[in-house]
PDB file of C-alpha atoms in Angstrom:
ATOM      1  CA  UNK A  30     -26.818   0.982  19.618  1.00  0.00           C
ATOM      2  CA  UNK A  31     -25.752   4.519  19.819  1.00  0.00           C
ATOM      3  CA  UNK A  32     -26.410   6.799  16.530  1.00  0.00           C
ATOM      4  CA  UNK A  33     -22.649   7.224  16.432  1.00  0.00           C
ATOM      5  CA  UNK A  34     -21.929   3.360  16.551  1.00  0.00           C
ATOM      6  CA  UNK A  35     -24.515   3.288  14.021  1.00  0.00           C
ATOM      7  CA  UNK A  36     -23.252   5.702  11.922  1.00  0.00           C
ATOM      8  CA  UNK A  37     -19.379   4.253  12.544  1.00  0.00           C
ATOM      9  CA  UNK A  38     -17.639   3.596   9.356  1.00  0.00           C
ATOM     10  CA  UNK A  39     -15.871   0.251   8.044  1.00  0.00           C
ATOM     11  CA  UNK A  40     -11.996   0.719   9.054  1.00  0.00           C
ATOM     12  CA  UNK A  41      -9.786  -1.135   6.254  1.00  0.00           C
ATOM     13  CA  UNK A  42      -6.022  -0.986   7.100  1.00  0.00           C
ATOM     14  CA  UNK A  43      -3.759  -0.474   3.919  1.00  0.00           C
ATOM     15  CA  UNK A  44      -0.462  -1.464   3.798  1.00  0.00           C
ATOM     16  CA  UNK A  45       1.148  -0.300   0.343  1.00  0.00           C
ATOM     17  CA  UNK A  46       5.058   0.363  -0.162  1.00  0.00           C
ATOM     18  CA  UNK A  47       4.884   3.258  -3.047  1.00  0.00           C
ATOM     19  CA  UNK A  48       6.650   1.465  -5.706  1.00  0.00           C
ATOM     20  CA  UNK A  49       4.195  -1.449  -6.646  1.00  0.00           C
ATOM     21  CA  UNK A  50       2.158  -0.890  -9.370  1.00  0.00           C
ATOM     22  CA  UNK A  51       0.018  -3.942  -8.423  1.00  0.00           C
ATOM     23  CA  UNK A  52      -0.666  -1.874  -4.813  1.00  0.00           C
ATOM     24  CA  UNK A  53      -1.487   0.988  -6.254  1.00  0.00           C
ATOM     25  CA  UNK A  54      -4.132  -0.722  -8.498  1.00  0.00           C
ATOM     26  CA  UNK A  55      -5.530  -2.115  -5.352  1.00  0.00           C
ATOM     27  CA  UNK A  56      -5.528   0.963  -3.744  1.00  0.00           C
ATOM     28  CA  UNK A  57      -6.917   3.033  -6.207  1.00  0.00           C
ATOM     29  CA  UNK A  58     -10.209   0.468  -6.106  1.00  0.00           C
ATOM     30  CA  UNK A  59     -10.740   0.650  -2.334  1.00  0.00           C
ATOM     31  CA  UNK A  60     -10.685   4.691  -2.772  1.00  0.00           C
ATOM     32  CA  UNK A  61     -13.619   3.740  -5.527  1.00  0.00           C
ATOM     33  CA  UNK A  62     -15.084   1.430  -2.607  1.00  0.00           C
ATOM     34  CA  UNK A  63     -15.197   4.175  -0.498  1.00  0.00           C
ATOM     35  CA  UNK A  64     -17.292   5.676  -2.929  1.00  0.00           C
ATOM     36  CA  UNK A  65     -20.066   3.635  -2.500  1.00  0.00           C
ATOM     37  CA  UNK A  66     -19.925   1.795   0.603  1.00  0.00           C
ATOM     38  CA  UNK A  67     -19.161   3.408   4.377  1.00  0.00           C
ATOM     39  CA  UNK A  68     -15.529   2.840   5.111  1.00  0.00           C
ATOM     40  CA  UNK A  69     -12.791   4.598   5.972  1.00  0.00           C
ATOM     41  CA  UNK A  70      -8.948   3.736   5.234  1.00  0.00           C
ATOM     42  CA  UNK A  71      -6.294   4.031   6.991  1.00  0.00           C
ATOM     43  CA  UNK A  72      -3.025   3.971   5.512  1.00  0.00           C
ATOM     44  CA  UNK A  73       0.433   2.627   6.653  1.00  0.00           C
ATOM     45  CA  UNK A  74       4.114   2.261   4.816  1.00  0.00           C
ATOM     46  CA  UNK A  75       4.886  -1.810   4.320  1.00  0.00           C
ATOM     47  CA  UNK A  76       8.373  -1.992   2.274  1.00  0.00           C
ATOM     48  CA  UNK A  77       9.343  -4.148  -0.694  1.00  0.00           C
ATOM     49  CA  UNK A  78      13.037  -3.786   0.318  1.00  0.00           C
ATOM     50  CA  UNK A  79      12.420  -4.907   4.266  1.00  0.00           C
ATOM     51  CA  UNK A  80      10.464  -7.787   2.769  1.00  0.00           C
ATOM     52  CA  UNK A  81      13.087  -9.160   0.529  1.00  0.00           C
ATOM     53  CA  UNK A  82      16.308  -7.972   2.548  1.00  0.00           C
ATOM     54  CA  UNK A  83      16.695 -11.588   3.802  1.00  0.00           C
ATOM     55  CA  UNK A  84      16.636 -13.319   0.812  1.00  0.00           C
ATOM     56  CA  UNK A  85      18.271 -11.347  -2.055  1.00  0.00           C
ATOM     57  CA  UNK A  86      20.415 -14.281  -2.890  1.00  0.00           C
ATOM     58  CA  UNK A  87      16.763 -15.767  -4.468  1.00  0.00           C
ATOM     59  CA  UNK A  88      16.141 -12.566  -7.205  1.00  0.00           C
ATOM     60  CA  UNK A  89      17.347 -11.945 -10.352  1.00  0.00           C
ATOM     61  CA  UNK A  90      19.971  -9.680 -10.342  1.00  0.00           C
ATOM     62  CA  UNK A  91      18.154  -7.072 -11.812  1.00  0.00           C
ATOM     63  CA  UNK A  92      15.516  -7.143  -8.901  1.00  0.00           C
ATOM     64  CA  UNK A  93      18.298  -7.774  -6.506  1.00  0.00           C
ATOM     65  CA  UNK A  94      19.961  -4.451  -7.277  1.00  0.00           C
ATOM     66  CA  UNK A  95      16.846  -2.618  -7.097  1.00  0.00           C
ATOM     67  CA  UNK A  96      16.013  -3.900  -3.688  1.00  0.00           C
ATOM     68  CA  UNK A  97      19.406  -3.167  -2.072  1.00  0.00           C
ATOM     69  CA  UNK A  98      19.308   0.469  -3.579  1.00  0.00           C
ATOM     70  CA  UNK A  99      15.941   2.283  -5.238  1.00  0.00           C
ATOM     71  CA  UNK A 100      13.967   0.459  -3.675  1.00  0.00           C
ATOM     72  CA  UNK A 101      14.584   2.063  -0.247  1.00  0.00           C
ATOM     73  CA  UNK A 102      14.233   5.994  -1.439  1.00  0.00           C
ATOM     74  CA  UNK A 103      10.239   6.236  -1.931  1.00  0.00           C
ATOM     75  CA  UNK A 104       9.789   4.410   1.631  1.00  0.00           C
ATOM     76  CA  UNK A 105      12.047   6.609   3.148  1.00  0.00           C
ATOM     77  CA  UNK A 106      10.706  10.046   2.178  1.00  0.00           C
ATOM     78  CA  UNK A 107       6.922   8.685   2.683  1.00  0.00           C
ATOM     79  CA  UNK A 108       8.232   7.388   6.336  1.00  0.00           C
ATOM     80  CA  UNK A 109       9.834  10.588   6.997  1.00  0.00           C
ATOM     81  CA  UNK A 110       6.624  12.565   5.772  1.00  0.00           C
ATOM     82  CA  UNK A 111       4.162  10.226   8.115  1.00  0.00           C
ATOM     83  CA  UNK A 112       6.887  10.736  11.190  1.00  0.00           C
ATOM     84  CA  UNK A 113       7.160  14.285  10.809  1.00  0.00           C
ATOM     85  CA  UNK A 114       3.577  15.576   9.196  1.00  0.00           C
ATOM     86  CA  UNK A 115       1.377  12.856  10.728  1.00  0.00           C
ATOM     87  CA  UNK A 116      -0.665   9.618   9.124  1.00  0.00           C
ATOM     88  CA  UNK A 117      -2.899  11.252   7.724  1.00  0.00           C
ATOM     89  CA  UNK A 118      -0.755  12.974   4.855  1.00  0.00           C
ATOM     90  CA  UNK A 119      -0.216   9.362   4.144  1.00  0.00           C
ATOM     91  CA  UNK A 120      -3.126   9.244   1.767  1.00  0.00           C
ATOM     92  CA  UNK A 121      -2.361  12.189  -0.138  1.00  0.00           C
ATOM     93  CA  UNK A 122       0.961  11.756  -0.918  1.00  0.00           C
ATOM     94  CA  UNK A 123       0.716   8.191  -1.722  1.00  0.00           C
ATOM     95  CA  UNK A 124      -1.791   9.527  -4.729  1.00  0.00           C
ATOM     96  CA  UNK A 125       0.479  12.277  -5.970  1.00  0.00           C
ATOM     97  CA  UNK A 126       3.567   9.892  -6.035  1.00  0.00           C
ATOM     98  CA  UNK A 127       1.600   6.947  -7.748  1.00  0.00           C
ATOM     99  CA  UNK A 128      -0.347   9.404 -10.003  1.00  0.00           C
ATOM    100  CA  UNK A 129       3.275  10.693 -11.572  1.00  0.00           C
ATOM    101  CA  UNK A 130       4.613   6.796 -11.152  1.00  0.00           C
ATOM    102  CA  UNK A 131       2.089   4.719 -12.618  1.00  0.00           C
ATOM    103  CA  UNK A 132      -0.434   6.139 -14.359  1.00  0.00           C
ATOM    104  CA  UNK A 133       1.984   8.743 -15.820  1.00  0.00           C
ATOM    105  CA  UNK A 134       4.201   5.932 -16.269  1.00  0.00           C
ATOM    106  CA  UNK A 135       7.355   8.240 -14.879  1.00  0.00           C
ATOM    107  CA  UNK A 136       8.738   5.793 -11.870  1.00  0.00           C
ATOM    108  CA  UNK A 137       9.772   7.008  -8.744  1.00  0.00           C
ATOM    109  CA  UNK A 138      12.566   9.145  -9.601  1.00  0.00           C
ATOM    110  CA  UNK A 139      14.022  11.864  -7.522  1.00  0.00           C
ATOM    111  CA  UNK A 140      11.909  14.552  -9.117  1.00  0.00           C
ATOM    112  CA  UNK A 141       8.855  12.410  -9.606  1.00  0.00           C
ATOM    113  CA  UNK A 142       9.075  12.460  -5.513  1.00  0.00           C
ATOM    114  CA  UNK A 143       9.645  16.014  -5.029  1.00  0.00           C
ATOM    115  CA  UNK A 144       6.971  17.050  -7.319  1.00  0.00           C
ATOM    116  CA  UNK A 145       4.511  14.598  -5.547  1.00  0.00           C
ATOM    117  CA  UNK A 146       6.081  16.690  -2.034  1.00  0.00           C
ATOM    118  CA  UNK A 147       5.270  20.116  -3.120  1.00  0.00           C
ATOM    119  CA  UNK A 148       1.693  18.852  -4.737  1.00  0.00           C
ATOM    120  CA  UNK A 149       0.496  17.781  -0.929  1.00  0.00           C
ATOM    121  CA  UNK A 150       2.247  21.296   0.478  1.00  0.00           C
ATOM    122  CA  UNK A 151       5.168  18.978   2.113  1.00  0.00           C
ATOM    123  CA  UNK A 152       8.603  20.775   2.158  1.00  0.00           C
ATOM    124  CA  UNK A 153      11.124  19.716  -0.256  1.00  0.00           C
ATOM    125  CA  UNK A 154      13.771  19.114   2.000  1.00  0.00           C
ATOM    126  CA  UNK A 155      12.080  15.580   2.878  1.00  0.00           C
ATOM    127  CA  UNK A 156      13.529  14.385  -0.710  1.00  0.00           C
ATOM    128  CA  UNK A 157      17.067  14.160   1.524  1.00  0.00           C
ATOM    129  CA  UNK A 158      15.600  11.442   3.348  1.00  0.00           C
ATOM    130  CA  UNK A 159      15.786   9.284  -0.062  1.00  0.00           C
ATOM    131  CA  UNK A 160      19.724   8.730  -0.070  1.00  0.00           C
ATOM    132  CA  UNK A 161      19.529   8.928   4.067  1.00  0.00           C
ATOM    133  CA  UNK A 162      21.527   5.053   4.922  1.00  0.00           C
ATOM    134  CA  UNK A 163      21.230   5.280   8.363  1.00  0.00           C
ATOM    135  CA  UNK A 164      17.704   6.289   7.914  1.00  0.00           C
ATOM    136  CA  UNK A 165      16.442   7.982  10.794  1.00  0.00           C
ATOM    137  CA  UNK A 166      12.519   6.731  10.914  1.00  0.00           C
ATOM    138  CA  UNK A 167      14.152   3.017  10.402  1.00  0.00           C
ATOM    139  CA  UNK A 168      12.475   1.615  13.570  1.00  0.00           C
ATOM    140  CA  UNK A 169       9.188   3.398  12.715  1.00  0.00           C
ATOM    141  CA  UNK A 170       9.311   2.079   9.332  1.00  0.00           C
ATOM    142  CA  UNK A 171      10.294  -1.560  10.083  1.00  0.00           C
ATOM    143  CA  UNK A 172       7.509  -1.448  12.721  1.00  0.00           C
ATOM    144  CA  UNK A 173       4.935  -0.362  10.245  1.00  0.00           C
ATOM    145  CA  UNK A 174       5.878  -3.009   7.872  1.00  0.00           C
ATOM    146  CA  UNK A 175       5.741  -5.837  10.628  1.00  0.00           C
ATOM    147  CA  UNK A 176       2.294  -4.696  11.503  1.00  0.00           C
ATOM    148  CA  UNK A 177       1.069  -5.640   8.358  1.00  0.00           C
ATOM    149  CA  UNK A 178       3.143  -9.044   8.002  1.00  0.00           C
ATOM    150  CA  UNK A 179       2.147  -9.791  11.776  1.00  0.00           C
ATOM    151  CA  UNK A 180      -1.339  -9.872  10.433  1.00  0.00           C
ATOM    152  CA  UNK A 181      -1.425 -11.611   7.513  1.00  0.00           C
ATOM    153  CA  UNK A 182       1.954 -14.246   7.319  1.00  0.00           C
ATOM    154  CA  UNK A 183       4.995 -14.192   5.615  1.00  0.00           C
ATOM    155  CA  UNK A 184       4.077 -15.698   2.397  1.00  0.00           C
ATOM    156  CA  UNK A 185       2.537 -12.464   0.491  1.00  0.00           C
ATOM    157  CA  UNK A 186       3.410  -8.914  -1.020  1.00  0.00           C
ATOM    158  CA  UNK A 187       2.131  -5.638  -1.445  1.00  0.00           C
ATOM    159  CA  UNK A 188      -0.766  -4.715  -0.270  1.00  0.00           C
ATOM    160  CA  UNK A 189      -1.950  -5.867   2.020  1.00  0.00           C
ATOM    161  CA  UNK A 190      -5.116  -5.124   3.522  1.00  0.00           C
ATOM    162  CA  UNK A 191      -7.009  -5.949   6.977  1.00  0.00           C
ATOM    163  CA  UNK A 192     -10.904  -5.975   7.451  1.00  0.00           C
ATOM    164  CA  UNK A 193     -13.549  -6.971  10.204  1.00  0.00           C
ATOM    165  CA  UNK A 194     -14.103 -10.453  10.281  1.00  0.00           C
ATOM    166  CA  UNK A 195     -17.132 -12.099  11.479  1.00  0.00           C
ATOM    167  CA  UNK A 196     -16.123 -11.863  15.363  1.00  0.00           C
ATOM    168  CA  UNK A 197     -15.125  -8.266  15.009  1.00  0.00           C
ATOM    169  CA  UNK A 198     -11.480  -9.144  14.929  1.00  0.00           C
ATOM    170  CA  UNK A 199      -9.281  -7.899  11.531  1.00  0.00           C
ATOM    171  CA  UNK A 200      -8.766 -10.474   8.794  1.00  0.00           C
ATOM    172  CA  UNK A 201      -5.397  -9.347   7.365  1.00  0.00           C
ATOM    173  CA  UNK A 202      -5.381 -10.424   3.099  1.00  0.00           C
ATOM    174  CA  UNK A 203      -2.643  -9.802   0.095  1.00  0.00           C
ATOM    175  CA  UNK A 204      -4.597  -8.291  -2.555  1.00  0.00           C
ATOM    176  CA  UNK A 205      -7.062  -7.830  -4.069  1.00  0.00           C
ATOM    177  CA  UNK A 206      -4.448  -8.290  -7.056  1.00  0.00           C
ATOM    178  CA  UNK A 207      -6.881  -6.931 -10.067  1.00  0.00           C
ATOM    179  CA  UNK A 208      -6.470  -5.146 -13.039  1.00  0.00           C
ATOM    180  CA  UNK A 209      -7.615  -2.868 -14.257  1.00  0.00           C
ATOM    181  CA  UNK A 210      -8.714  -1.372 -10.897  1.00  0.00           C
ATOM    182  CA  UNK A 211     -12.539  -1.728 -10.274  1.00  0.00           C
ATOM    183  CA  UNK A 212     -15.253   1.037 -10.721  1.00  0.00           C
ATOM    184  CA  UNK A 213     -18.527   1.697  -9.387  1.00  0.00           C
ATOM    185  CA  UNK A 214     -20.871  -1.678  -8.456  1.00  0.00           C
ATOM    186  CA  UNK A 215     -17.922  -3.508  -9.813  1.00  0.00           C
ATOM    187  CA  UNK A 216     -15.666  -2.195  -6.845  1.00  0.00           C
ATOM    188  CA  UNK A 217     -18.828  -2.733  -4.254  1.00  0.00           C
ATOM    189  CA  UNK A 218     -19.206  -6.169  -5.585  1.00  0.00           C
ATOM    190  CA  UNK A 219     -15.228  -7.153  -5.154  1.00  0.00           C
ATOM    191  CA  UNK A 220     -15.455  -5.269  -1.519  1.00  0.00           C
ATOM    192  CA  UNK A 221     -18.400  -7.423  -0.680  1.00  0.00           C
ATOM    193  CA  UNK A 222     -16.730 -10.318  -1.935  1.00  0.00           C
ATOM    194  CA  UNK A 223     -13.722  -9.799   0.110  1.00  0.00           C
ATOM    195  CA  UNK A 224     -15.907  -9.109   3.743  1.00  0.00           C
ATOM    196  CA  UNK A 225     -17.680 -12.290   2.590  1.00  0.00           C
ATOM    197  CA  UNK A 226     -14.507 -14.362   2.692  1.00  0.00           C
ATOM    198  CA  UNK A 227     -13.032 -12.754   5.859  1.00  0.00           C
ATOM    199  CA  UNK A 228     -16.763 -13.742   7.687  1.00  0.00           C
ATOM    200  CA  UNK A 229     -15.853 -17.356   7.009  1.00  0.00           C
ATOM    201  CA  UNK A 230     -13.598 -18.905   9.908  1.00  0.00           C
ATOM    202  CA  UNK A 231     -10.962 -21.147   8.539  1.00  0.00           C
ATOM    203  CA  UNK A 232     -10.587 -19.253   4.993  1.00  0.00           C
ATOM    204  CA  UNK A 233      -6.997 -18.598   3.784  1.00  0.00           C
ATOM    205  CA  UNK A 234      -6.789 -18.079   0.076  1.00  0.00           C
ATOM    206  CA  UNK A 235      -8.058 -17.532  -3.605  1.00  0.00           C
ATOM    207  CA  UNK A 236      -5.737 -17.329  -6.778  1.00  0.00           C
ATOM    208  CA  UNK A 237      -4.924 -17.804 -10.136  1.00  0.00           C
ATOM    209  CA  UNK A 238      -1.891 -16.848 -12.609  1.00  0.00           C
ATOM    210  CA  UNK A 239      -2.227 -13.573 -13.521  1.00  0.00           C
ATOM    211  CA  UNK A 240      -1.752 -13.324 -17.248  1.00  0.00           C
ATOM    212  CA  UNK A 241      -2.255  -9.272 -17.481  1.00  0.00           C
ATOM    213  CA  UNK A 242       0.159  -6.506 -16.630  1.00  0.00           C
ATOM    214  CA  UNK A 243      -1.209  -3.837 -14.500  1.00  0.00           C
ATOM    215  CA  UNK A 244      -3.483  -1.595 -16.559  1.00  0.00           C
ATOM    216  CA  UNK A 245      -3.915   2.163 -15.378  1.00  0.00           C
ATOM    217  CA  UNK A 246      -5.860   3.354 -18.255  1.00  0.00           C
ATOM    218  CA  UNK A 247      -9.167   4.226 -16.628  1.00  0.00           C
ATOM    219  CA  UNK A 248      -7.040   5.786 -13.597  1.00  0.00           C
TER     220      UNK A 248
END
């Protein structure tokens, strides 16, 4: 083995849409992982609004009308930043928009969004993108989002994340759903848990009800 192979970090593929707070906790621990253990993520745009489109009849109405309307503007302008600026503003800009969002507790209004924009040096016209219907990056966005589903089934949320497995071949997962997000050997611990699980051939799932909200108070 080369010194480079052997120096090569963990790849985890992150697929978040902006507005979950549940996501966000997730995310916020693997950014903790990479604290202490050698990976590297990679982000990509997965959207609550794609992933319920076909079955709005189902939701309450309340959810309903937030997936066939808000719901679209965060994935839009974080689509149109990745298309034009490049993947790797991804990470960034995800943090300033869930910073303001969730830990602030401030949603993902129109100037939470343009705030998180001019944080990460992004120009502020990309906010248009938001009310943009026949949204130009559609394609690019629905691709990203099937990437993610591809890999892990049809029967999960936000996030979703995708590491080695045993044979070297990603093991796509929904969560880690946890709250509040993980710190130190407690986020090591959780990360080796999850590697352990994806080395197993034939493992699908872990759960139980979750009976806490999401907590962002040591974020």
């Amino acid at each position: 083995m080369s010194e480079q192979q052997a120096s090569a970090k963990t790849p985890v593929d992150f697929w978040f849409d902006p507005r979950c707070p549940w996501a966000w906790m997730t995310s916020r621990w693997v950014l903790e992982v990479e604290k202490v253990r050698d990976i590297e993520v990679r982000w990509h745009i997965m959207s609550l609004a794609v992933l319920n489109e076909s079955k709005l009849d189902e939701l309450s109405e309340s959810y309903r009308e937030t997936m066939s309307t808000t719901a679209w503007e965060s994935v839009r302008v974080v689509t149109a930043a990745w298309q034009k600026h490049g993947a790797d503003i991804l990470g960034p800009l995800y943090t300033a928009l869930g910073t303001r969002a969730h830990n602030e507790g401030r949603g993902l209004t129109k100037d939470v969004m343009a705030a998180a924009l001019d944080e990460v040096g992004l120009p502020a016209d990309l906010i248009d993108y938001a009310d943009q219907l026949d949204f130009e990056f559609d394609a690019e966005l629905r691709a990203s989002h099937k990437e993610g589903i591809d890999k892990v089934g049809q029967d999960v949320g936000t996030p979703v994340i995708a590491v080695p497995g045993a044979d070297g071949e990603q093991i796509a997962f929904f969560g880690p759903v946890v709250t509040p997000a993980p710190k130190g050997e407690d986020a090591a611990r959780l990360w080796d848990g999850a590697l352990l699980v994806a080395s197993v051939p034939g493992f699908y799932e872990l759960k139980r009800t979750r009976t806490k909200e999401p907590d962002f108070s040591n974020l």
